[in-house]
Amino acid sequence: GDSVTQMEGPVTLSEEAFLTINCTYTATGYPSLFWYVQYPGEGLQLLLKATKADDKGSNKGFEATYRKETTSFHLEKGSVQVSDSAVYFCALSLRRGGSEKLVFGKGTKLTVNP
Amino acid sequence: GAGVSQSPSNKVTEKGKDVELRCDPISGHTALYWYRQSLGQGLEFLIYFQGNSAPDKSGLPSDRFSAERTGGSVSTLTIQRTQQEDSAVYLCASSLSGLPGRNIQYFGAGTRLSVL
């Protein structure tokens, strides 16, 4: 079945450090790929998305490129801030038989220290 | 309101009781989803509604779980005879009907259910 695997955390970085959170997927078909973020005490928010191979999603300094050949969608940011501390979820979406749902990875908790 | 609204935000119940969780989607969104977020299982899909089509119930974990969507808008997730393993955060999301695979799902803040 469809699945998403992302690096386990927690990840702890100092402010201005480079961030990479790895994400790979398994799917029959051509999924759309997403990164969602959950800040402490808040709901899930879409961070960025990509819908086809080689698309790059970007938002708030974060980037991820849809790599079909490696079935990956790694999240990167060049210089993290304390305010980026949150849990990050990689997800895929596929339509099957008239239904569509998100399949999530288990989440990676990021803590950025001043 | 501007976003997906869920109520209550917190619910504490006793084992064996029934609970109802409510979701108000974004106005105009025809698709509605329920997910469950728990420590052991992560984020799991429960059920999907799209317009007047039959819902996709494939993610419901047992027949104690049911959901309905009245008038194509508000949805209620009902858990009968609650068990301690039902303790989790229940998330609702909605999206516009559009090109397959390109809908963005917008999430509510969730209902935290604690079964004692």
PDB file of C-alpha atoms in Angstrom:
ATOM      1  CA  GLY A   1       0.000   0.000   0.000  1.00  0.00           C
ATOM      2  CA  ASP A   2       0.870   3.668  -0.138  1.00  0.00           C
ATOM      3  CA  SER A   3       3.261   4.814   2.571  1.00  0.00           C
ATOM      4  CA  VAL A   4       5.550   7.644   3.626  1.00  0.00           C
ATOM      5  CA  THR A   5       8.789   7.258   5.541  1.00  0.00           C
ATOM      6  CA  GLN A   6      10.469  10.258   7.102  1.00  0.00           C
ATOM      7  CA  MET A   7      13.501  10.565   9.290  1.00  0.00           C
ATOM      8  CA  GLU A   8      12.823  10.040  12.935  1.00  0.00           C
ATOM      9  CA  GLY A   9      13.510  12.802  15.338  1.00  0.00           C
ATOM     10  CA  PRO A  10      13.801  14.605  17.417  1.00  0.00           C
ATOM     11  CA  VAL A  11      16.104  16.990  15.613  1.00  0.00           C
ATOM     12  CA  THR A  12      17.791  19.736  17.616  1.00  0.00           C
ATOM     13  CA  LEU A  13      19.620  22.564  15.858  1.00  0.00           C
ATOM     14  CA  SER A  14      21.092  25.917  16.712  1.00  0.00           C
ATOM     15  CA  GLU A  15      19.654  29.040  15.165  1.00  0.00           C
ATOM     16  CA  GLU A  16      20.923  29.692  11.604  1.00  0.00           C
ATOM     17  CA  ALA A  17      21.870  26.045  11.069  1.00  0.00           C
ATOM     18  CA  PHE A  18      20.984  24.168   7.874  1.00  0.00           C
ATOM     19  CA  LEU A  19      18.018  21.826   8.062  1.00  0.00           C
ATOM     20  CA  THR A  20      17.265  18.672   6.105  1.00  0.00           C
ATOM     21  CA  ILE A  21      14.405  16.313   6.930  1.00  0.00           C
ATOM     22  CA  ASN A  22      14.375  13.275   4.672  1.00  0.00           C
ATOM     23  CA  CYS A  23      11.152  11.888   3.232  1.00  0.00           C
ATOM     24  CA  THR A  24      10.613   8.992   0.849  1.00  0.00           C
ATOM     25  CA  TYR A  25       7.382   7.492  -0.374  1.00  0.00           C
ATOM     26  CA  THR A  26       5.927   4.327  -1.845  1.00  0.00           C
ATOM     27  CA  ALA A  27       2.883   4.638  -4.050  1.00  0.00           C
ATOM     28  CA  THR A  28       1.242   2.950  -6.997  1.00  0.00           C
ATOM     29  CA  GLY A  29       0.564   5.858  -9.251  1.00  0.00           C
ATOM     30  CA  TYR A  30       1.578   9.468  -9.337  1.00  0.00           C
ATOM     31  CA  PRO A  31       0.930  11.142  -5.996  1.00  0.00           C
ATOM     32  CA  SER A  32       0.965  14.765  -4.999  1.00  0.00           C
ATOM     33  CA  LEU A  33       3.423  15.447  -2.180  1.00  0.00           C
ATOM     34  CA  PHE A  34       3.086  17.768   0.794  1.00  0.00           C
ATOM     35  CA  TRP A  35       4.844  19.005   3.889  1.00  0.00           C
ATOM     36  CA  TYR A  36       2.578  19.982   6.769  1.00  0.00           C
ATOM     37  CA  VAL A  37       3.749  21.680   9.964  1.00  0.00           C
ATOM     38  CA  GLN A  38       2.238  21.574  13.434  1.00  0.00           C
ATOM     39  CA  TYR A  39       3.387  24.346  15.766  1.00  0.00           C
ATOM     40  CA  PRO A  40       3.048  23.776  19.522  1.00  0.00           C
ATOM     41  CA  GLY A  41      -0.600  23.911  20.556  1.00  0.00           C
ATOM     42  CA  GLU A  42      -1.838  24.491  17.014  1.00  0.00           C
ATOM     43  CA  GLY A  43      -3.399  22.493  14.189  1.00  0.00           C
ATOM     44  CA  LEU A  44      -1.788  21.175  11.033  1.00  0.00           C
ATOM     45  CA  GLN A  45      -0.871  23.783   8.439  1.00  0.00           C
ATOM     46  CA  LEU A  46       0.221  23.221   4.873  1.00  0.00           C
ATOM     47  CA  LEU A  47       3.838  24.324   4.474  1.00  0.00           C
ATOM     48  CA  LEU A  48       4.439  23.484   0.820  1.00  0.00           C
ATOM     49  CA  LYS A  49       3.446  21.085  -1.938  1.00  0.00           C
ATOM     50  CA  ALA A  50       4.467  19.675  -5.312  1.00  0.00           C
ATOM     51  CA  THR A  51       2.253  17.899  -7.795  1.00  0.00           C
ATOM     52  CA  LYS A  52       4.614  16.550 -10.445  1.00  0.00           C
ATOM     53  CA  ALA A  53       8.175  15.390 -10.921  1.00  0.00           C
ATOM     54  CA  ASP A  54      10.885  18.044 -10.562  1.00  0.00           C
ATOM     55  CA  ASP A  55       8.413  20.549  -9.111  1.00  0.00           C
ATOM     56  CA  LYS A  56       9.886  22.547  -6.241  1.00  0.00           C
ATOM     57  CA  GLY A  57       7.579  23.651  -3.465  1.00  0.00           C
ATOM     58  CA  SER A  58       8.702  26.570  -1.338  1.00  0.00           C
ATOM     59  CA  ASN A  59       7.383  28.676   1.522  1.00  0.00           C
ATOM     60  CA  LYS A  60       8.842  30.628   4.465  1.00  0.00           C
ATOM     61  CA  GLY A  61      12.391  29.752   3.358  1.00  0.00           C
ATOM     62  CA  PHE A  62      11.635  26.024   3.231  1.00  0.00           C
ATOM     63  CA  GLU A  63      12.017  24.063  -0.005  1.00  0.00           C
ATOM     64  CA  ALA A  64      11.373  20.532  -1.214  1.00  0.00           C
ATOM     65  CA  THR A  65      11.771  19.033  -4.691  1.00  0.00           C
ATOM     66  CA  TYR A  66       9.656  16.161  -6.017  1.00  0.00           C
ATOM     67  CA  ARG A  67      12.155  13.521  -7.133  1.00  0.00           C
ATOM     68  CA  LYS A  68      10.379  10.705  -8.951  1.00  0.00           C
ATOM     69  CA  GLU A  69      13.538   8.728  -9.663  1.00  0.00           C
ATOM     70  CA  THR A  70      14.369   8.463  -5.960  1.00  0.00           C
ATOM     71  CA  THR A  71      10.729   8.711  -4.734  1.00  0.00           C
ATOM     72  CA  SER A  72      11.785  11.452  -2.364  1.00  0.00           C
ATOM     73  CA  PHE A  73      10.606  14.857  -1.163  1.00  0.00           C
ATOM     74  CA  HIS A  74      13.236  16.058   1.298  1.00  0.00           C
ATOM     75  CA  LEU A  75      12.568  19.274   3.227  1.00  0.00           C
ATOM     76  CA  GLU A  76      15.381  21.844   3.471  1.00  0.00           C
ATOM     77  CA  LYS A  77      15.956  25.267   4.945  1.00  0.00           C
ATOM     78  CA  GLY A  78      19.194  27.150   4.765  1.00  0.00           C
ATOM     79  CA  SER A  79      18.988  28.982   8.081  1.00  0.00           C
ATOM     80  CA  VAL A  80      16.499  27.921  10.745  1.00  0.00           C
ATOM     81  CA  GLN A  81      14.995  30.200  13.367  1.00  0.00           C
ATOM     82  CA  VAL A  82      13.693  29.513  16.859  1.00  0.00           C
ATOM     83  CA  SER A  83      10.197  30.089  15.480  1.00  0.00           C
ATOM     84  CA  ASP A  84      10.618  27.061  13.173  1.00  0.00           C
ATOM     85  CA  SER A  85      10.413  24.743  16.182  1.00  0.00           C
ATOM     86  CA  ALA A  86       7.505  22.432  15.370  1.00  0.00           C
ATOM     87  CA  VAL A  87       6.606  18.948  14.171  1.00  0.00           C
ATOM     88  CA  TYR A  88       6.921  18.440  10.418  1.00  0.00           C
ATOM     89  CA  PHE A  89       4.887  15.839   8.527  1.00  0.00           C
ATOM     90  CA  CYS A  90       5.548  14.593   5.014  1.00  0.00           C
ATOM     91  CA  ALA A  91       2.442  13.346   3.208  1.00  0.00           C
ATOM     92  CA  LEU A  92       1.207  12.066  -0.130  1.00  0.00           C
ATOM     93  CA  SER A  93      -2.193  12.258  -1.748  1.00  0.00           C
ATOM     94  CA  LEU A  94      -3.640   9.937  -4.380  1.00  0.00           C
ATOM     95  CA  ARG A  95      -7.124   9.597  -5.804  1.00  0.00           C
ATOM     96  CA  ARG A  96      -8.349   6.012  -5.874  1.00  0.00           C
ATOM     97  CA  GLY A  97     -11.809   4.882  -6.856  1.00  0.00           C
ATOM     98  CA  GLY A  98     -13.317   8.303  -6.339  1.00  0.00           C
ATOM     99  CA  SER A  99     -11.741   8.719  -2.913  1.00  0.00           C
ATOM    100  CA  GLU A 100      -8.774  10.811  -1.922  1.00  0.00           C
ATOM    101  CA  LYS A 101      -6.866  10.932   1.334  1.00  0.00           C
ATOM    102  CA  LEU A 102      -3.565  12.036   2.787  1.00  0.00           C
ATOM    103  CA  VAL A 103      -1.086   9.382   3.891  1.00  0.00           C
ATOM    104  CA  PHE A 104       1.299  10.832   6.467  1.00  0.00           C
ATOM    105  CA  GLY A 105       4.741  10.012   7.724  1.00  0.00           C
ATOM    106  CA  LYS A 106       5.167   9.736  11.477  1.00  0.00           C
ATOM    107  CA  GLY A 107       6.417  13.280  11.891  1.00  0.00           C
ATOM    108  CA  THR A 108       9.758  14.819  12.833  1.00  0.00           C
ATOM    109  CA  LYS A 109       9.991  17.102  15.825  1.00  0.00           C
ATOM    110  CA  LEU A 110      12.373  20.012  15.294  1.00  0.00           C
ATOM    111  CA  THR A 111      13.714  22.137  18.132  1.00  0.00           C
ATOM    112  CA  VAL A 112      15.772  25.198  17.307  1.00  0.00           C
ATOM    113  CA  ASN A 113      17.791  26.706  20.145  1.00  0.00           C
ATOM    114  CA  PRO A 114      18.912  30.354  20.260  1.00  0.00           C
TER     115      PRO A 114
ATOM    116  CA  GLY B   1     -15.712  31.506   9.941  1.00  0.00           C
ATOM    117  CA  ALA B   2     -12.599  31.508   7.838  1.00  0.00           C
ATOM    118  CA  GLY B   3     -11.256  28.112   8.828  1.00  0.00           C
ATOM    119  CA  VAL B   4     -12.319  24.605   9.748  1.00  0.00           C
ATOM    120  CA  SER B   5     -13.984  24.647  13.142  1.00  0.00           C
ATOM    121  CA  GLN B   6     -14.106  21.671  15.477  1.00  0.00           C
ATOM    122  CA  SER B   7     -15.915  21.225  18.759  1.00  0.00           C
ATOM    123  CA  PRO B   8     -15.375  20.519  21.517  1.00  0.00           C
ATOM    124  CA  SER B   9     -11.657  21.249  21.685  1.00  0.00           C
ATOM    125  CA  ASN B  10     -11.294  18.820  24.582  1.00  0.00           C
ATOM    126  CA  LYS B  11     -13.493  15.937  25.658  1.00  0.00           C
ATOM    127  CA  VAL B  12     -13.016  13.708  28.683  1.00  0.00           C
ATOM    128  CA  THR B  13     -15.295  10.712  28.935  1.00  0.00           C
ATOM    129  CA  GLU B  14     -15.608   7.462  30.803  1.00  0.00           C
ATOM    130  CA  LYS B  15     -14.973   4.120  29.196  1.00  0.00           C
ATOM    131  CA  GLY B  16     -18.168   2.751  27.666  1.00  0.00           C
ATOM    132  CA  LYS B  17     -19.809   6.116  27.017  1.00  0.00           C
ATOM    133  CA  ASP B  18     -20.683   7.429  23.566  1.00  0.00           C
ATOM    134  CA  VAL B  19     -19.162  10.668  22.256  1.00  0.00           C
ATOM    135  CA  GLU B  20     -19.940  12.987  19.358  1.00  0.00           C
ATOM    136  CA  LEU B  21     -17.354  15.215  17.720  1.00  0.00           C
ATOM    137  CA  ARG B  22     -18.377  18.025  15.410  1.00  0.00           C
ATOM    138  CA  CYS B  23     -16.730  19.601  12.376  1.00  0.00           C
ATOM    139  CA  ASP B  24     -17.732  22.735  10.467  1.00  0.00           C
ATOM    140  CA  PRO B  25     -15.797  22.847   7.181  1.00  0.00           C
ATOM    141  CA  ILE B  26     -14.768  25.942   5.271  1.00  0.00           C
ATOM    142  CA  SER B  27     -17.763  27.366   3.440  1.00  0.00           C
ATOM    143  CA  GLY B  28     -17.915  26.090  -0.132  1.00  0.00           C
ATOM    144  CA  HIS B  29     -15.653  23.118   0.448  1.00  0.00           C
ATOM    145  CA  THR B  30     -17.329  19.973  -0.825  1.00  0.00           C
ATOM    146  CA  ALA B  31     -14.807  17.438   0.492  1.00  0.00           C
ATOM    147  CA  LEU B  32     -14.484  16.640   4.200  1.00  0.00           C
ATOM    148  CA  TYR B  33     -12.076  14.282   5.933  1.00  0.00           C
ATOM    149  CA  TRP B  34     -11.594  12.894   9.423  1.00  0.00           C
ATOM    150  CA  TYR B  35      -8.176  11.794  10.695  1.00  0.00           C
ATOM    151  CA  ARG B  36      -6.936  10.538  14.046  1.00  0.00           C
ATOM    152  CA  GLN B  37      -3.610  11.520  15.601  1.00  0.00           C
ATOM    153  CA  SER B  38      -2.285   9.288  18.327  1.00  0.00           C
ATOM    154  CA  LEU B  39       1.146   8.701  19.812  1.00  0.00           C
ATOM    155  CA  GLY B  40       1.382   5.108  18.739  1.00  0.00           C
ATOM    156  CA  GLN B  41      -0.140   5.303  15.275  1.00  0.00           C
ATOM    157  CA  GLY B  42       0.677   8.805  14.042  1.00  0.00           C
ATOM    158  CA  LEU B  43      -1.857  10.412  11.696  1.00  0.00           C
ATOM    159  CA  GLU B  44      -4.431   7.982  10.316  1.00  0.00           C
ATOM    160  CA  PHE B  45      -7.207   8.534   7.788  1.00  0.00           C
ATOM    161  CA  LEU B  46     -10.671   7.652   9.052  1.00  0.00           C
ATOM    162  CA  ILE B  47     -13.342   8.728   6.553  1.00  0.00           C
ATOM    163  CA  TYR B  48     -13.860  10.927   3.472  1.00  0.00           C
ATOM    164  CA  PHE B  49     -17.014  12.667   2.253  1.00  0.00           C
ATOM    165  CA  GLN B  50     -17.341  14.219  -1.191  1.00  0.00           C
ATOM    166  CA  GLY B  51     -20.578  15.965  -2.070  1.00  0.00           C
ATOM    167  CA  ASN B  52     -23.465  13.511  -2.330  1.00  0.00           C
ATOM    168  CA  SER B  53     -21.268  10.509  -3.106  1.00  0.00           C
ATOM    169  CA  ALA B  54     -21.082   7.519  -0.805  1.00  0.00           C
ATOM    170  CA  PRO B  55     -18.370   8.183   1.799  1.00  0.00           C
ATOM    171  CA  ASP B  56     -15.103   6.271   1.896  1.00  0.00           C
ATOM    172  CA  LYS B  57     -15.231   4.607   5.311  1.00  0.00           C
ATOM    173  CA  SER B  58     -12.195   2.398   4.771  1.00  0.00           C
ATOM    174  CA  GLY B  59     -10.195   3.975   7.584  1.00  0.00           C
ATOM    175  CA  LEU B  60     -12.713   3.527  10.391  1.00  0.00           C
ATOM    176  CA  PRO B  61     -11.046   1.201  12.927  1.00  0.00           C
ATOM    177  CA  SER B  62     -14.177  -0.594  14.127  1.00  0.00           C
ATOM    178  CA  ASP B  63     -17.966  -0.585  13.860  1.00  0.00           C
ATOM    179  CA  ARG B  64     -18.075   1.551  17.014  1.00  0.00           C
ATOM    180  CA  PHE B  65     -17.024   4.457  14.801  1.00  0.00           C
ATOM    181  CA  SER B  66     -19.451   6.188  12.464  1.00  0.00           C
ATOM    182  CA  ALA B  67     -19.755   9.569  10.801  1.00  0.00           C
ATOM    183  CA  GLU B  68     -22.344  11.524   8.939  1.00  0.00           C
ATOM    184  CA  ARG B  69     -22.433  14.737   7.019  1.00  0.00           C
ATOM    185  CA  THR B  70     -25.710  16.591   6.943  1.00  0.00           C
ATOM    186  CA  GLY B  71     -26.631  18.895   4.087  1.00  0.00           C
ATOM    187  CA  GLY B  72     -23.185  18.598   2.586  1.00  0.00           C
ATOM    188  CA  SER B  73     -21.704  20.760   5.321  1.00  0.00           C
ATOM    189  CA  VAL B  74     -21.385  19.947   9.035  1.00  0.00           C
ATOM    190  CA  SER B  75     -20.090  16.514   9.967  1.00  0.00           C
ATOM    191  CA  THR B  76     -20.352  14.516  13.181  1.00  0.00           C
ATOM    192  CA  LEU B  77     -18.021  11.686  14.141  1.00  0.00           C
ATOM    193  CA  THR B  78     -19.597   9.341  16.698  1.00  0.00           C
ATOM    194  CA  ILE B  79     -17.710   6.841  18.797  1.00  0.00           C
ATOM    195  CA  GLN B  80     -19.880   4.363  20.655  1.00  0.00           C
ATOM    196  CA  ARG B  81     -18.857   2.499  23.799  1.00  0.00           C
ATOM    197  CA  THR B  82     -15.537   4.324  23.972  1.00  0.00           C
ATOM    198  CA  GLN B  83     -12.383   2.427  24.917  1.00  0.00           C
ATOM    199  CA  GLN B  84      -9.123   3.758  26.316  1.00  0.00           C
ATOM    200  CA  GLU B  85      -7.369   3.107  23.000  1.00  0.00           C
ATOM    201  CA  ASP B  86      -9.740   5.634  21.398  1.00  0.00           C
ATOM    202  CA  SER B  87      -7.894   8.413  23.251  1.00  0.00           C
ATOM    203  CA  ALA B  88      -6.355  10.613  20.558  1.00  0.00           C
ATOM    204  CA  VAL B  89      -6.707  13.934  18.776  1.00  0.00           C
ATOM    205  CA  TYR B  90      -9.396  13.765  16.106  1.00  0.00           C
ATOM    206  CA  LEU B  91      -8.726  16.102  13.194  1.00  0.00           C
ATOM    207  CA  CYS B  92     -11.139  17.292  10.554  1.00  0.00           C
ATOM    208  CA  ALA B  93     -10.091  18.748   7.210  1.00  0.00           C
ATOM    209  CA  SER B  94     -11.908  20.147   4.208  1.00  0.00           C
ATOM    210  CA  SER B  95     -10.978  20.933   0.617  1.00  0.00           C
ATOM    211  CA  LEU B  96     -12.446  22.270  -2.605  1.00  0.00           C
ATOM    212  CA  SER B  97     -13.406  19.715  -5.186  1.00  0.00           C
ATOM    213  CA  GLY B  98     -10.937  20.084  -7.995  1.00  0.00           C
ATOM    214  CA  LEU B  99      -8.379  18.306 -10.091  1.00  0.00           C
ATOM    215  CA  PRO B 100      -7.546  14.885  -8.686  1.00  0.00           C
ATOM    216  CA  GLY B 101      -4.487  14.908  -6.461  1.00  0.00           C
ATOM    217  CA  ARG B 102      -4.318  18.674  -6.326  1.00  0.00           C
ATOM    218  CA  ASN B 103      -6.726  19.510  -3.546  1.00  0.00           C
ATOM    219  CA  ILE B 104      -5.266  21.217  -0.529  1.00  0.00           C
ATOM    220  CA  GLN B 105      -6.719  19.999   2.717  1.00  0.00           C
ATOM    221  CA  TYR B 106      -7.205  22.597   5.447  1.00  0.00           C
ATOM    222  CA  PHE B 107      -7.251  21.269   8.969  1.00  0.00           C
ATOM    223  CA  GLY B 108      -9.108  22.255  12.095  1.00  0.00           C
ATOM    224  CA  ALA B 109      -7.403  22.497  15.477  1.00  0.00           C
ATOM    225  CA  GLY B 110      -8.755  19.098  16.480  1.00  0.00           C
ATOM    226  CA  THR B 111     -10.670  17.566  19.368  1.00  0.00           C
ATOM    227  CA  ARG B 112      -8.537  15.949  22.070  1.00  0.00           C
ATOM    228  CA  LEU B 113     -10.442  12.933  23.381  1.00  0.00           C
ATOM    229  CA  SER B 114      -9.432  11.342  26.657  1.00  0.00           C
ATOM    230  CA  VAL B 115     -11.141   8.114  27.697  1.00  0.00           C
ATOM    231  CA  LEU B 116     -10.702   7.321  31.387  1.00  0.00           C
TER     232      LEU B 116
END
